[in-house]
Amino acid sequence: MAASRDAIFQIIARETSLDRDSLRPDATLEELDISSLDFVSALFTIEEECGVVIDPDRFGPTSTIGELVEHVSSQTQG
Amino acid sequence: MVTGMGCVSGLGLGLETTWRRISRGEGAIRVAERQMAVGEQEFGFSGPAAWLHRSECESRLVTRDLRRLGQLDPASTYALVAMLEAVGEAGLMDHPVLARRTGVVLGCGSGGNATIDLAYARLYAQGRAKVHPQTIPSSMTSAPASHIAMLLGIHGPAFVLSSACASSAHAIGEAMHMVRSGRLDVAIAGGSEACLSHGSWVAWQSLGVLASDTCRPFSKNRKGMVLGEGAAILVLESEAHAKARGATILGELAGYGASSDAGAMTAPNQAGIEIAIRAAHSDAGIAPGEPALISAHGTGTAVNDPVEAAATNAVYGPVLAGHTVIATKSAHGHLIGATAALEFVIGMKALAEGLAPPVLNLIEPDPACDLPLALEARPIAHEVLVSNSFAFGGLNAVLIGRKAA
């Protein structure tokens, strides 16, 4: 199931209680103060709504939002 | 001393709205329809309840920084909105007493039903291997206490206790003792319940105690109880602390009595109820003979009402004629773990306003429930409130309040 980049950003915004505008692609999870619980919550909902499986160990506090969105987007192609 | 009160229920958001409606004889029981979409399936129920618009409550929290609290079950949302009203009224937002000399004691009967329902639906209806990661922290019964403590920066004791339909009465009473003993200067006490979820509804229906029409306390042809949802919170404060900071005293929590029937799980016991009522009077130092506003447990079930009426007559005897009995579940339904707190708040407001809100939906008085009921809104001069909660499992708690001087 292909998911638009915007849809992925919206899921992250919802699950982390952040404004969509604050999710700059170059911002790290640490900079945005996204807790590990909020992060796995976002992954859970991405998996549910985009029909993918994401390995949380690929990401850490210094990972950026852009890296997450790109990875999800690549998993949902085709 | 009571220095703040807040509530949300089917009657509305806030005590002013709640009082305006209930004093005019308006009820909040109407058909509830809740649906939950689980993948391609929809689960839902339809029936009489006193329900809330969750989104209205959420809009009251929009200006708050709630990120640290995580996802909120409605049980937490309702508790937070009621707490903000109570603590705001008490003038204690950002007050130094919150950090070290304040505690949180809430009652809740059944925890985060909406969150649990959704998780179980995923598990059983969809066969999923995972549920939302925040299922546990959002739905655990203690969550509302944590959320309140986090929002206010409270480092004193905070917890939720449970005694079914008497939960918030026990919570308020035990919090009173914590303040009396000097452990705390301030206690945020009350209850919250959000049990109008599909699973919970079916379970209540299956017990066979829900009315198909409405809640008719002490009436002939009453058919059972009606569920409600919401929260009510009191700010309890030591007299010394309240006076030192010039707080407005709304009234006094004068006494608390609690007992256990040790009888049956879903049938009340007159002897057990009498113990709790007498214990409350003894604790308050207020004789049963002093004319009081009695806020009945009055669920409208076949068994509660006559047993409560018999116990009330046994305790008060002939002086009962000088008391006034109200039964506000007829207006706001049965909020289970939050109901005692809501009823106490409404009762204290009734004392302050000098008006007893009417008992609604009575078709015809039941001779087995002989009580001096306020069937219409009635001016009262009572200075004492006796607020009754007699729960499933035979757990009883009675709170006694006094009008502000």
GROMACS .gro file of C-alpha atoms in nm, chain B residues 51-396:
model
  346
  129TRP     CA    1  -2.284   1.052   2.795
  130LEU     CA    2  -2.032   1.324   2.716
  131HIS     CA    3  -1.885   1.461   2.397
  132ARG     CA    4  -1.523   1.362   2.444
  133SER     CA    5  -1.411   1.625   2.192
  134GLU     CA    6  -1.561   1.906   2.401
  135CYS     CA    7  -1.346   1.797   2.693
  136GLU     CA    8  -1.039   1.766   2.474
  137SER     CA    9  -1.089   2.121   2.352
  138ARG     CA   10  -1.059   2.241   2.715
  139LEU     CA   11  -0.708   2.091   2.727
  140VAL     CA   12  -0.580   2.237   2.401
  141THR     CA   13  -0.379   2.517   2.561
  142ARG     CA   14  -0.198   2.279   2.795
  143ASP     CA   15   0.136   2.116   2.727
  144LEU     CA   16   0.028   1.755   2.751
  145ARG     CA   17   0.302   1.592   2.544
  146ARG     CA   18   0.469   1.426   2.844
  147LEU     CA   19   0.141   1.271   2.949
  148GLY     CA   20   0.118   1.057   2.635
  149GLN     CA   21  -0.209   0.942   2.487
  150LEU     CA   22  -0.507   0.998   2.713
  151ASP     CA   23  -0.794   0.759   2.765
  152PRO     CA   24  -1.120   0.953   2.821
  153ALA     CA   25  -1.097   0.859   3.190
  154SER     CA   26  -0.786   1.078   3.208
  155THR     CA   27  -0.929   1.352   2.988
  156TYR     CA   28  -1.235   1.387   3.209
  157ALA     CA   29  -1.023   1.390   3.527
  158LEU     CA   30  -0.792   1.659   3.389
  159VAL     CA   31  -1.075   1.891   3.283
  160ALA     CA   32  -1.250   1.860   3.621
  161MET     CA   33  -0.920   1.908   3.804
  162LEU     CA   34  -0.836   2.226   3.612
  163GLU     CA   35  -1.169   2.377   3.711
  164ALA     CA   36  -1.130   2.280   4.078
  165VAL     CA   37  -0.767   2.384   4.117
  166GLY     CA   38  -0.835   2.703   3.920
  167GLU     CA   39  -1.126   2.792   4.148
  168ALA     CA   40  -0.909   2.723   4.454
  169GLY     CA   41  -0.650   2.967   4.318
  170LEU     CA   42  -0.379   2.703   4.348
  171MET     CA   43  -0.245   2.679   3.991
  172ASP     CA   44   0.135   2.719   4.018
  173HIS     CA   45   0.111   2.755   4.398
  174PRO     CA   46   0.419   2.634   4.591
  175VAL     CA   47   0.206   2.397   4.804
  176LEU     CA   48   0.154   2.172   4.501
  177ALA     CA   49   0.514   2.053   4.485
  178ARG     CA   50   0.559   1.889   4.826
  179ARG     CA   51   0.250   1.922   5.044
  180THR     CA   52  -0.024   1.813   4.803
  181GLY     CA   53  -0.150   1.464   4.721
  182VAL     CA   54  -0.383   1.316   4.460
  183VAL     CA   55  -0.639   1.052   4.559
  184LEU     CA   56  -0.888   0.952   4.293
  185GLY     CA   57  -1.146   0.680   4.260
  186CYS     CA   58  -1.212   0.482   3.944
  187GLY     CA   59  -1.410   0.164   3.902
  188SER     CA   60  -1.288   0.027   3.575
  189GLY     CA   61  -0.992   0.211   3.422
  190GLY     CA   62  -0.933   0.298   3.058
  191ASN     CA   63  -1.215   0.110   2.885
  192ALA     CA   64  -1.195   0.282   2.544
  193THR     CA   65  -0.823   0.208   2.513
  194ILE     CA   66  -0.861  -0.153   2.628
  195ASP     CA   67  -1.159  -0.215   2.401
  196LEU     CA   68  -0.967  -0.100   2.096
  197ALA     CA   69  -0.667  -0.313   2.188
  198TYR     CA   70  -0.877  -0.625   2.248
  199ALA     CA   71  -1.067  -0.568   1.925
  200ARG     CA   72  -0.734  -0.563   1.737
  201LEU     CA   73  -0.624  -0.878   1.916
  202TYR     CA   74  -0.941  -1.087   1.895
  203ALA     CA   75  -1.135  -0.948   1.601
  204GLN     CA   76  -0.837  -0.879   1.374
  205GLY     CA   77  -0.597  -1.141   1.502
  206ARG     CA   78  -0.319  -0.881   1.524
  207ALA     CA   79   0.007  -0.962   1.698
  208LYS     CA   80   0.060  -0.613   1.841
  209VAL     CA   81  -0.151  -0.344   1.996
  210HIS     CA   82  -0.074   0.024   2.037
  211PRO     CA   83   0.244   0.060   2.248
  212GLN     CA   84   0.072   0.302   2.487
  213THR     CA   85  -0.214   0.064   2.563
  214ILE     CA   86  -0.084  -0.015   2.912
  215PRO     CA   87   0.020   0.333   3.032
  216SER     CA   88  -0.294   0.497   2.887
  217SER     CA   89  -0.544   0.243   3.018
  218MET     CA   90  -0.403   0.155   3.358
  219THR     CA   91  -0.646   0.251   3.629
  220SER     CA   92  -0.390   0.476   3.798
  221ALA     CA   93  -0.325   0.685   3.486
  222PRO     CA   94  -0.549   0.981   3.580
  223ALA     CA   95  -0.359   1.030   3.908
  224SER     CA   96  -0.027   1.029   3.723
  225HIS     CA   97  -0.158   1.272   3.464
  226ILE     CA   98  -0.283   1.516   3.726
  227ALA     CA   99   0.044   1.494   3.920
  228MET     CA  100   0.246   1.550   3.602
  229LEU     CA  101   0.042   1.848   3.489
  230LEU     CA  102   0.060   2.020   3.829
  231GLY     CA  103   0.413   1.921   3.933
  232ILE     CA  104   0.289   1.729   4.238
  233HIS     CA  105   0.552   1.520   4.418
  234GLY     CA  106   0.344   1.406   4.716
  235PRO     CA  107   0.151   1.078   4.724
  236ALA     CA  108  -0.073   1.015   4.422
  237PHE     CA  109  -0.285   0.710   4.345
  238VAL     CA  110  -0.621   0.575   4.236
  239LEU     CA  111  -0.827   0.349   4.454
  240SER     CA  112  -1.119   0.133   4.356
  241SER     CA  113  -1.438   0.027   4.529
  242ALA     CA  114  -1.680   0.008   4.239
  243CYS     CA  115  -1.967   0.257   4.274
  244ALA     CA  116  -1.820   0.401   4.597
  245SER     CA  117  -1.467   0.461   4.466
  246SER     CA  118  -1.468   0.840   4.471
  247ALA     CA  119  -1.640   0.849   4.813
  248HIS     CA  120  -1.362   0.636   4.958
  249ALA     CA  121  -1.106   0.850   4.773
  250ILE     CA  122  -1.247   1.176   4.916
  251GLY     CA  123  -1.277   1.027   5.263
  252GLU     CA  124  -0.928   0.883   5.273
  253ALA     CA  125  -0.787   1.210   5.134
  254MET     CA  126  -0.968   1.390   5.418
  255HIS     CA  127  -0.780   1.174   5.668
  256MET     CA  128  -0.448   1.249   5.496
  257VAL     CA  129  -0.511   1.621   5.542
  258ARG     CA  130  -0.647   1.582   5.897
  259SER     CA  131  -0.342   1.385   6.005
  260GLY     CA  132  -0.108   1.654   5.877
  261ARG     CA  133   0.047   1.441   5.603
  262LEU     CA  134  -0.078   1.690   5.347
  263ASP     CA  135  -0.191   2.053   5.337
  264VAL     CA  136  -0.391   2.001   5.018
  265ALA     CA  137  -0.551   1.697   4.856
  266ILE     CA  138  -0.692   1.680   4.505
  267ALA     CA  139  -0.962   1.416   4.551
  268GLY     CA  140  -1.250   1.283   4.349
  269GLY     CA  141  -1.310   1.035   4.072
  270SER     CA  142  -1.332   0.968   3.703
  271GLU     CA  143  -1.506   0.702   3.494
  272ALA     CA  144  -1.534   0.642   3.122
  273CYS     CA  145  -1.705   0.306   3.088
  274LEU     CA  146  -1.935   0.373   2.791
  275SER     CA  147  -1.738   0.148   2.562
  276HIS     CA  148  -1.880  -0.142   2.367
  277GLY     CA  149  -1.728  -0.417   2.578
  278SER     CA  150  -1.820  -0.253   2.905
  279TRP     CA  151  -2.175  -0.182   2.785
  280VAL     CA  152  -2.232  -0.544   2.685
  281ALA     CA  153  -2.101  -0.661   3.023
  282TRP     CA  154  -2.335  -0.427   3.209
  283GLN     CA  155  -2.628  -0.533   2.989
  284SER     CA  156  -2.548  -0.895   3.055
  285LEU     CA  157  -2.573  -0.837   3.430
  286GLY     CA  158  -2.934  -0.736   3.375
  287VAL     CA  159  -2.933  -0.420   3.584
  288LEU     CA  160  -2.956  -0.156   3.312
  289ALA     CA  161  -3.292   0.014   3.258
  290SER     CA  162  -3.434   0.011   2.907
  291ASP     CA  163  -3.600   0.348   2.963
  292THR     CA  164  -3.438   0.579   3.218
  293CYS     CA  165  -3.326   0.606   3.581
  294ARG     CA  166  -3.622   0.629   3.820
  295PRO     CA  167  -3.491   0.628   4.177
  296PHE     CA  168  -3.744   0.511   4.436
  297SER     CA  169  -4.025   0.489   4.180
  298LYS     CA  170  -4.277   0.214   4.121
  299ASN     CA  171  -4.198   0.039   3.792
  300ARG     CA  172  -3.836   0.147   3.798
  301LYS     CA  173  -3.637  -0.074   3.565
  302GLY     CA  174  -3.278  -0.036   3.675
  303MET     CA  175  -2.976   0.190   3.654
  304VAL     CA  176  -2.847   0.403   3.369
  305LEU     CA  177  -2.475   0.447   3.311
  306GLY     CA  178  -2.310   0.787   3.299
  307GLU     CA  179  -1.953   0.905   3.251
  308GLY     CA  180  -1.739   1.195   3.359
  309ALA     CA  181  -1.536   1.318   3.652
  310ALA     CA  182  -1.561   1.536   3.960
  311ILE     CA  183  -1.278   1.676   4.169
  312LEU     CA  184  -1.258   1.857   4.502
  313VAL     CA  185  -0.970   2.056   4.642
  314LEU     CA  186  -0.950   1.966   5.011
  315GLU     CA  187  -0.733   2.191   5.222
  316SER     CA  188  -0.642   2.213   5.589
  317GLU     CA  189  -0.823   2.496   5.763
  318ALA     CA  190  -0.491   2.648   5.866
  319HIS     CA  191  -0.349   2.649   5.514
  320ALA     CA  192  -0.670   2.782   5.360
  321LYS     CA  193  -0.702   3.065   5.613
  322ALA     CA  194  -0.334   3.157   5.597
  323ARG     CA  195  -0.358   3.223   5.225
  324GLY     CA  196  -0.701   3.385   5.242
  325ALA     CA  197  -0.872   3.117   5.034
  326THR     CA  198  -1.245   3.127   4.979
  327ILE     CA  199  -1.398   2.840   5.175
  328LEU     CA  200  -1.675   2.671   4.977
  329GLY     CA  201  -1.774   2.436   5.256
  330GLU     CA  202  -1.638   2.170   5.484
  331LEU     CA  203  -1.588   1.798   5.443
  332ALA     CA  204  -1.693   1.716   5.797
  333GLY     CA  205  -1.703   1.338   5.809
  334TYR     CA  206  -1.665   1.000   5.641
  335GLY     CA  207  -1.789   0.656   5.729
  336ALA     CA  208  -1.708   0.334   5.545
  337SER     CA  209  -1.818  -0.024   5.588
  338SER     CA  210  -1.832  -0.359   5.414
  339ASP     CA  211  -2.149  -0.568   5.393
  340ALA     CA  212  -1.958  -0.897   5.371
  341GLY     CA  213  -2.277  -1.016   5.210
  342ALA     CA  214  -2.350  -1.048   4.839
  343MET     CA  215  -2.174  -0.912   4.531
  344THR     CA  216  -2.473  -0.741   4.372
  345ALA     CA  217  -2.731  -0.707   4.648
  346PRO     CA  218  -2.703  -0.445   4.923
  347ASN     CA  219  -2.729  -0.521   5.293
  348GLN     CA  220  -2.925  -0.293   5.525
  349ALA     CA  221  -2.705  -0.357   5.829
  350GLY     CA  222  -2.388  -0.279   5.637
  351ILE     CA  223  -2.535   0.045   5.504
  352GLU     CA  224  -2.646   0.155   5.851
  353ILE     CA  225  -2.292   0.104   5.985
  354ALA     CA  226  -2.152   0.342   5.722
  355ILE     CA  227  -2.414   0.612   5.779
  356ARG     CA  228  -2.374   0.604   6.157
  357ALA     CA  229  -1.996   0.600   6.127
  358ALA     CA  230  -2.004   0.912   5.910
  359HIS     CA  231  -2.221   1.099   6.159
  360SER     CA  232  -1.997   0.993   6.444
  361ASP     CA  233  -1.684   1.102   6.257
  362ALA     CA  234  -1.841   1.437   6.170
  363GLY     CA  235  -1.970   1.493   6.524
  364ILE     CA  236  -2.308   1.574   6.369
  365ALA     CA  237  -2.613   1.398   6.512
  366PRO     CA  238  -2.859   1.228   6.275
  367GLY     CA  239  -3.122   1.452   6.427
  368GLU     CA  240  -2.982   1.766   6.263
  369PRO     CA  241  -3.199   1.825   5.951
  370ALA     CA  242  -2.988   1.739   5.650
  371LEU     CA  243  -2.990   1.719   5.275
  372ILE     CA  244  -2.949   1.348   5.201
  373SER     CA  245  -2.806   1.271   4.858
  374ALA     CA  246  -2.917   0.912   4.811
  375HIS     CA  247  -2.725   0.643   4.628
  376GLY     CA  248  -3.061   0.598   4.453
  377THR     CA  249  -2.961   0.393   4.149
  378GLY     CA  250  -3.315   0.304   4.046
  379THR     CA  251  -3.249  -0.069   4.067
  380ALA     CA  252  -3.505  -0.307   4.213
  381VAL     CA  253  -3.282  -0.396   4.510
  382ASN     CA  254  -3.090  -0.081   4.603
  383ASP     CA  255  -3.378   0.156   4.653
  384PRO     CA  256  -3.587  -0.031   4.914
  385VAL     CA  257  -3.281  -0.141   5.112
  386GLU     CA  258  -3.145   0.213   5.114
  387ALA     CA  259  -3.486   0.349   5.217
  388ALA     CA  260  -3.513   0.095   5.500
  389ALA     CA  261  -3.162   0.175   5.625
  390THR     CA  262  -3.230   0.549   5.607
  391ASN     CA  263  -3.551   0.511   5.808
  392ALA     CA  264  -3.374   0.290   6.062
  393VAL     CA  265  -3.093   0.541   6.119
  394TYR     CA  266  -3.298   0.862   6.126
  395GLY     CA  267  -3.631   0.739   6.257
  396PRO     CA  268  -3.902   1.002   6.304
  397VAL     CA  269  -3.663   1.294   6.248
  398LEU     CA  270  -3.632   1.187   5.885
  399ALA     CA  271  -3.935   1.400   5.808
  400GLY     CA  272  -3.721   1.708   5.869
  401HIS     CA  273  -3.461   1.596   5.614
  402THR     CA  274  -3.475   1.632   5.234
  403VAL     CA  275  -3.375   1.340   5.010
  404ILE     CA  276  -3.244   1.392   4.656
  405ALA     CA  277  -3.135   1.132   4.401
  406THR     CA  278  -2.925   1.298   4.135
  407LYS     CA  279  -2.848   0.982   3.935
  408SER     CA  280  -3.191   1.051   3.786
  409ALA     CA  281  -3.026   1.347   3.612
  410HIS     CA  282  -2.664   1.243   3.549
  411GLY     CA  283  -2.682   0.866   3.552
  412HIS     CA  284  -2.451   0.636   3.746
  413LEU     CA  285  -2.090   0.737   3.695
  414ILE     CA  286  -1.964   0.431   3.888
  415GLY     CA  287  -1.622   0.536   4.021
  416ALA     CA  288  -1.689   0.908   3.971
  417THR     CA  289  -2.048   0.922   4.089
  418ALA     CA  290  -1.988   0.983   4.459
  419ALA     CA  291  -1.765   1.282   4.385
  420LEU     CA  292  -2.016   1.434   4.143
  421GLU     CA  293  -2.300   1.381   4.387
  422PHE     CA  294  -2.101   1.540   4.671
  423VAL     CA  295  -2.012   1.841   4.458
  424ILE     CA  296  -2.375   1.888   4.350
  425GLY     CA  297  -2.488   1.841   4.711
  426MET     CA  298  -2.248   2.108   4.840
  427LYS     CA  299  -2.369   2.343   4.566
  428ALA     CA  300  -2.727   2.270   4.672
  429LEU     CA  301  -2.644   2.368   5.032
  430ALA     CA  302  -2.479   2.690   4.914
  431GLU     CA  303  -2.768   2.779   4.685
  432GLY     CA  304  -3.033   2.677   4.939
  433LEU     CA  305  -3.210   2.464   4.681
  434ALA     CA  306  -3.269   2.088   4.650
  435PRO     CA  307  -3.261   1.969   4.286
  436PRO     CA  308  -3.562   1.754   4.197
  437VAL     CA  309  -3.564   1.375   4.178
  438LEU     CA  310  -3.651   1.308   3.812
  439ASN     CA  311  -3.849   1.042   3.630
  440LEU     CA  312  -4.064   0.923   3.921
  441ILE     CA  313  -4.381   0.758   3.788
  442GLU     CA  314  -4.541   0.682   4.124
  443PRO     CA  315  -4.397   0.662   4.476
  444ASP     CA  316  -4.308   0.312   4.588
  445PRO     CA  317  -4.445   0.237   4.936
  446ALA     CA  318  -4.136   0.024   4.999
  447CYS     CA  319  -3.924   0.338   4.948
  448ASP     CA  320  -4.076   0.577   5.198
  449LEU     CA  321  -3.850   0.882   5.196
  450PRO     CA  322  -3.902   1.260   5.204
  451LEU     CA  323  -3.809   1.302   4.836
  452ALA     CA  324  -3.776   1.643   4.669
  453LEU     CA  325  -3.992   1.569   4.365
  454GLU     CA  326  -3.972   1.933   4.264
  455ALA     CA  327  -3.690   2.182   4.314
  456ARG     CA  328  -3.738   2.295   4.672
  457PRO     CA  329  -3.582   2.575   4.880
  458ILE     CA  330  -3.388   2.431   5.173
  459ALA     CA  331  -3.220   2.574   5.481
  460HIS     CA  332  -3.009   2.265   5.558
  461GLU     CA  333  -2.649   2.317   5.660
  462VAL     CA  334  -2.554   1.951   5.643
  463LEU     CA  335  -2.518   1.716   5.346
  464VAL     CA  336  -2.515   1.337   5.385
  465SER     CA  337  -2.396   1.179   5.059
  466ASN     CA  338  -2.443   0.803   5.023
  467SER     CA  339  -2.263   0.545   4.810
  468PHE     CA  340  -2.345   0.176   4.843
  469ALA     CA  341  -2.145  -0.021   4.591
  470PHE     CA  342  -2.149  -0.360   4.427
  471GLY     CA  343  -1.946  -0.599   4.636
  472GLY     CA  344  -2.104  -0.452   4.949
  473LEU     CA  345  -1.859  -0.162   4.984
  474ASN     CA  346  -2.021   0.141   5.144
   0.00000   0.00000   0.00000
